Structure formats: structure tokens, C-alpha cells
PDB file of C-alpha atoms in Angstrom:
ATOM      1  CA  MET A  29      49.852  16.193   0.414  1.00  0.00           C
ATOM      2  CA  LEU A  30      51.145  16.101   3.938  1.00  0.00           C
ATOM      3  CA  ILE A  31      54.669  15.444   2.700  1.00  0.00           C
ATOM      4  CA  GLU A  32      54.439  18.503   0.469  1.00  0.00           C
ATOM      5  CA  LEU A  33      53.279  20.619   3.398  1.00  0.00           C
ATOM      6  CA  GLU A  34      56.151  19.339   5.514  1.00  0.00           C
ATOM      7  CA  LYS A  35      58.644  20.233   2.750  1.00  0.00           C
ATOM      8  CA  GLU A  36      57.187  23.735   2.453  1.00  0.00           C
ATOM      9  CA  PHE A  37      57.380  24.189   6.192  1.00  0.00           C
ATOM     10  CA  ARG A  38      61.027  23.083   6.291  1.00  0.00           C
ATOM     11  CA  GLN A  39      61.880  25.320   3.379  1.00  0.00           C
ATOM     12  CA  GLY A  40      60.604  28.226   5.414  1.00  0.00           C
ATOM     13  CA  GLY A  41      57.360  28.856   3.658  1.00  0.00           C
ATOM     14  CA  ASP A  42      55.984  31.823   5.551  1.00  0.00           C
ATOM     15  CA  ASP A  43      52.795  31.959   3.610  1.00  0.00           C
ATOM     16  CA  SER A  44      50.510  31.007   6.476  1.00  0.00           C
ATOM     17  CA  GLU A  45      47.418  31.809   4.405  1.00  0.00           C
ATOM     18  CA  ALA A  46      48.349  29.210   1.785  1.00  0.00           C
ATOM     19  CA  ILE A  47      49.060  26.631   4.460  1.00  0.00           C
ATOM     20  CA  LYS A  48      45.761  27.426   6.123  1.00  0.00           C
ATOM     21  CA  LYS A  49      43.905  26.935   2.809  1.00  0.00           C
ATOM     22  CA  LYS A  50      45.674  23.649   2.193  1.00  0.00           C
ATOM     23  CA  LEU A  51      44.791  22.527   5.701  1.00  0.00           C
ATOM     24  CA  GLU A  52      41.121  23.377   5.142  1.00  0.00           C
ATOM     25  CA  LYS A  53      41.171  21.550   1.817  1.00  0.00           C
ATOM     26  CA  LEU A  54      42.692  18.482   3.464  1.00  0.00           C
ATOM     27  CA  GLN A  55      40.100  18.615   6.231  1.00  0.00           C
ATOM     28  CA  GLN A  56      37.310  18.763   3.639  1.00  0.00           C
ATOM     29  CA  GLU A  57      38.789  15.838   1.734  1.00  0.00           C
ATOM     30  CA  PHE A  58      39.089  13.928   4.986  1.00  0.00           C
ATOM     31  CA  SER A  59      35.446  14.647   5.759  1.00  0.00           C
ATOM     32  CA  VAL A  60      34.383  13.408   2.317  1.00  0.00           C
ATOM     33  CA  LEU A  61      36.459  10.260   2.743  1.00  0.00           C
ATOM     34  CA  GLN A  62      34.920   9.629   6.161  1.00  0.00           C
ATOM     35  CA  ARG A  63      31.403   9.850   4.671  1.00  0.00           C
ATOM     36  CA  GLU A  64      32.413   7.508   1.838  1.00  0.00           C
ATOM     37  CA  LYS A  65      33.860   5.096   4.360  1.00  0.00           C
ATOM     38  CA  GLU A  66      30.578   5.103   6.314  1.00  0.00           C
ATOM     39  CA  ARG A  67      28.561   4.561   3.122  1.00  0.00           C
ATOM     40  CA  MET A  68      30.794   1.628   2.183  1.00  0.00           C
ATOM     41  CA  LYS A  69      30.384   0.142   5.646  1.00  0.00           C
ATOM     42  CA  ASP A  70      26.593   0.561   5.449  1.00  0.00           C
ATOM     43  CA  ARG A  71      26.586  -1.008   1.981  1.00  0.00           C
ATOM     44  CA  GLU A  72      28.588  -4.019   3.173  1.00  0.00           C
ATOM     45  CA  GLU A  73      26.192  -4.495   6.092  1.00  0.00           C
ATOM     46  CA  ALA A  74      23.220  -4.250   3.742  1.00  0.00           C
ATOM     47  CA  LEU A  75      24.791  -6.819   1.396  1.00  0.00           C
ATOM     48  CA  LEU A  76      25.399  -9.212   4.280  1.00  0.00           C
ATOM     49  CA  MET A  77      21.799  -8.753   5.410  1.00  0.00           C
ATOM     50  CA  ALA A  78      20.548  -9.415   1.871  1.00  0.00           C
ATOM     51  CA  GLN A  79      22.616 -12.612   1.691  1.00  0.00           C
ATOM     52  CA  LEU A  80      21.252 -13.737   5.053  1.00  0.00           C
ATOM     53  CA  ILE A  81      17.683 -13.072   3.935  1.00  0.00           C
ATOM     54  CA  GLN A  82      18.296 -14.987   0.699  1.00  0.00           C
ATOM     55  CA  LYS A  83      19.557 -17.968   2.699  1.00  0.00           C
ATOM     56  CA  LYS A  84      16.469 -17.787   4.916  1.00  0.00           C
ATOM     57  CA  ILE A  85      14.273 -17.785   1.802  1.00  0.00           C
ATOM     58  CA  TYR A  86      16.041 -20.898   0.535  1.00  0.00           C
ATOM     59  CA  TRP A  87      15.483 -22.669   3.881  1.00  0.00           C
ATOM     60  CA  LEU A  88      11.833 -21.635   3.970  1.00  0.00           C
ATOM     61  CA  ARG A  89      11.338 -23.038   0.468  1.00  0.00           C
ATOM     62  CA  TYR A  90      13.120 -26.216   1.493  1.00  0.00           C
ATOM     63  CA  ASP A  91      10.880 -26.589   4.550  1.00  0.00           C
ATOM     64  CA  GLU A  92       7.793 -25.959   2.428  1.00  0.00           C
ATOM     65  CA  ILE A  93       8.804 -28.615  -0.104  1.00  0.00           C
ATOM     66  CA  ALA A  94       9.734 -31.051   2.668  1.00  0.00           C
ATOM     67  CA  GLN A  95       6.295 -30.625   4.252  1.00  0.00           C
ATOM     68  CA  GLU A  96       4.626 -31.110   0.883  1.00  0.00           C
ATOM     69  CA  TYR A  97       6.680 -34.272   0.332  1.00  0.00           C
ATOM     70  CA  THR A  98       5.715 -35.621   3.746  1.00  0.00           C
ATOM     71  CA  GLY A  99       2.039 -34.929   3.048  1.00  0.00           C
ATOM     72  CA  LEU A 100       2.189 -36.614  -0.350  1.00  0.00           C
ATOM     73  CA  LYS A 101       3.987 -39.604   1.105  1.00  0.00           C
ATOM     74  CA  ALA A 102       1.283 -40.016   3.754  1.00  0.00           C
ATOM     75  CA  GLN A 103      -1.401 -39.635   1.088  1.00  0.00           C
ATOM     76  CA  LYS A 104       0.310 -42.302  -1.012  1.00  0.00           C
ATOM     77  CA  GLU A 105       0.280 -44.714   1.934  1.00  0.00           C
ATOM     78  CA  GLU A 106      -3.433 -44.042   2.514  1.00  0.00           C
ATOM     79  CA  VAL A 107      -4.255 -44.716  -1.144  1.00  0.00           C
ATOM     80  CA  LYS A 108      -2.129 -47.845  -1.072  1.00  0.00           C
ATOM     81  CA  ALA A 109      -4.032 -49.119   1.983  1.00  0.00           C
ATOM     82  CA  GLU A 110      -7.391 -48.318   0.318  1.00  0.00           C
ATOM     83  CA  LEU A 111      -6.338 -50.186  -2.812  1.00  0.00           C
ATOM     84  CA  GLN A 112      -5.324 -53.225  -0.774  1.00  0.00           C
ATOM     85  CA  GLU A 113      -8.662 -53.156   1.062  1.00  0.00           C
ATOM     86  CA  LYS A 114     -10.619 -52.922  -2.203  1.00  0.00           C
ATOM     87  CA  ARG A 115      -8.607 -55.792  -3.683  1.00  0.00           C
ATOM     88  CA  GLN A 116      -9.547 -57.921  -0.689  1.00  0.00           C
ATOM     89  CA  HIS A 117     -13.232 -57.148  -1.317  1.00  0.00           C
ATOM     90  CA  ILE A 118     -12.950 -57.906  -5.042  1.00  0.00           C
ATOM     91  CA  GLU A 119     -11.028 -61.162  -4.619  1.00  0.00           C
ATOM     92  CA  PRO A 120     -14.019 -63.266  -3.447  1.00  0.00           C
ATOM     93  CA  LEU A 121     -16.158 -61.834  -6.248  1.00  0.00           C
ATOM     94  CA  GLU A 122     -13.526 -62.761  -8.824  1.00  0.00           C
ATOM     95  CA  GLU A 123     -13.382 -66.286  -7.445  1.00  0.00           C
ATOM     96  CA  SER A 124     -17.166 -66.580  -7.639  1.00  0.00           C
ATOM     97  CA  HIS A 125     -17.123 -65.232 -11.170  1.00  0.00           C
ATOM     98  CA  THR A 126     -14.458 -67.736 -12.191  1.00  0.00           C
ATOM     99  CA  GLU A 127     -16.483 -70.607 -10.684  1.00  0.00           C
ATOM    100  CA  ILE A 128     -19.641 -69.495 -12.487  1.00  0.00           C
ATOM    101  CA  VAL A 129     -17.814 -69.253 -15.815  1.00  0.00           C
ATOM    102  CA  GLN A 130     -16.324 -72.735 -15.318  1.00  0.00           C
ATOM    103  CA  ARG A 131     -19.745 -74.223 -14.475  1.00  0.00           C
ATOM    104  CA  LYS A 132     -21.250 -72.576 -17.500  1.00  0.00           C
ATOM    105  CA  GLU A 133     -18.532 -74.030 -19.746  1.00  0.00           C
ATOM    106  CA  LYS A 134     -19.169 -77.502 -18.351  1.00  0.00           C
ATOM    107  CA  LEU A 135     -22.815 -77.276 -19.263  1.00  0.00           C
TER     108      LEU A 135
END
């Protein structure tokens, strides 16, 4: 567009009204392009923010699962200790039971 205007000017185009209209049209187009540029910039920023939020969500889920895992692991250790304790209590009873059964068989 600007090249065409330059050619017209060099060729001696005296139609100042036409040049003025073309200038206004170019200014309007420029204004539209500026708004589009701003919208694109805003969109890119919004996309980057959305990606950042998505990453934060992933980390929050990871932390949540890690805490759950830690809790379950501790619970497993507690149950394991309880089982060991109960086995220790049952062991003498099993021995007594075995002795009684053996005595009974001898009789």
C-alpha cells in the first residue's frame, strides 16, 4: 500500500483527497492490527498462565498421593508390629496346646 502511494506521489498525483482517504484507511487498518496484536499477546499470556496452573495441579496431586503413600506405609508398619506382638502372645499357647495333644496321644 505504501509503495503504491509513493508511486502515485512520484507520478504527480495531485488528488490530495484520494491520498487523504487512503491514509485514513491505512490508519484504520493499522489500528485494527494493533488491537489484534494486543489480543494475541493477551491470549499467549493466558495460555502460559493456564499451562502454569496445570503444572501446579499436577504437583498438588503428586503431593497428595505422596502424603497418602506415606500414611499407608506408616499404617502398614503399625499393623506389622501388631501382628508380631499377637504372634508372640499366641506362641506360648500353641506350645501348650501341642504339649496337651501329645500327652493325650500317649494316654
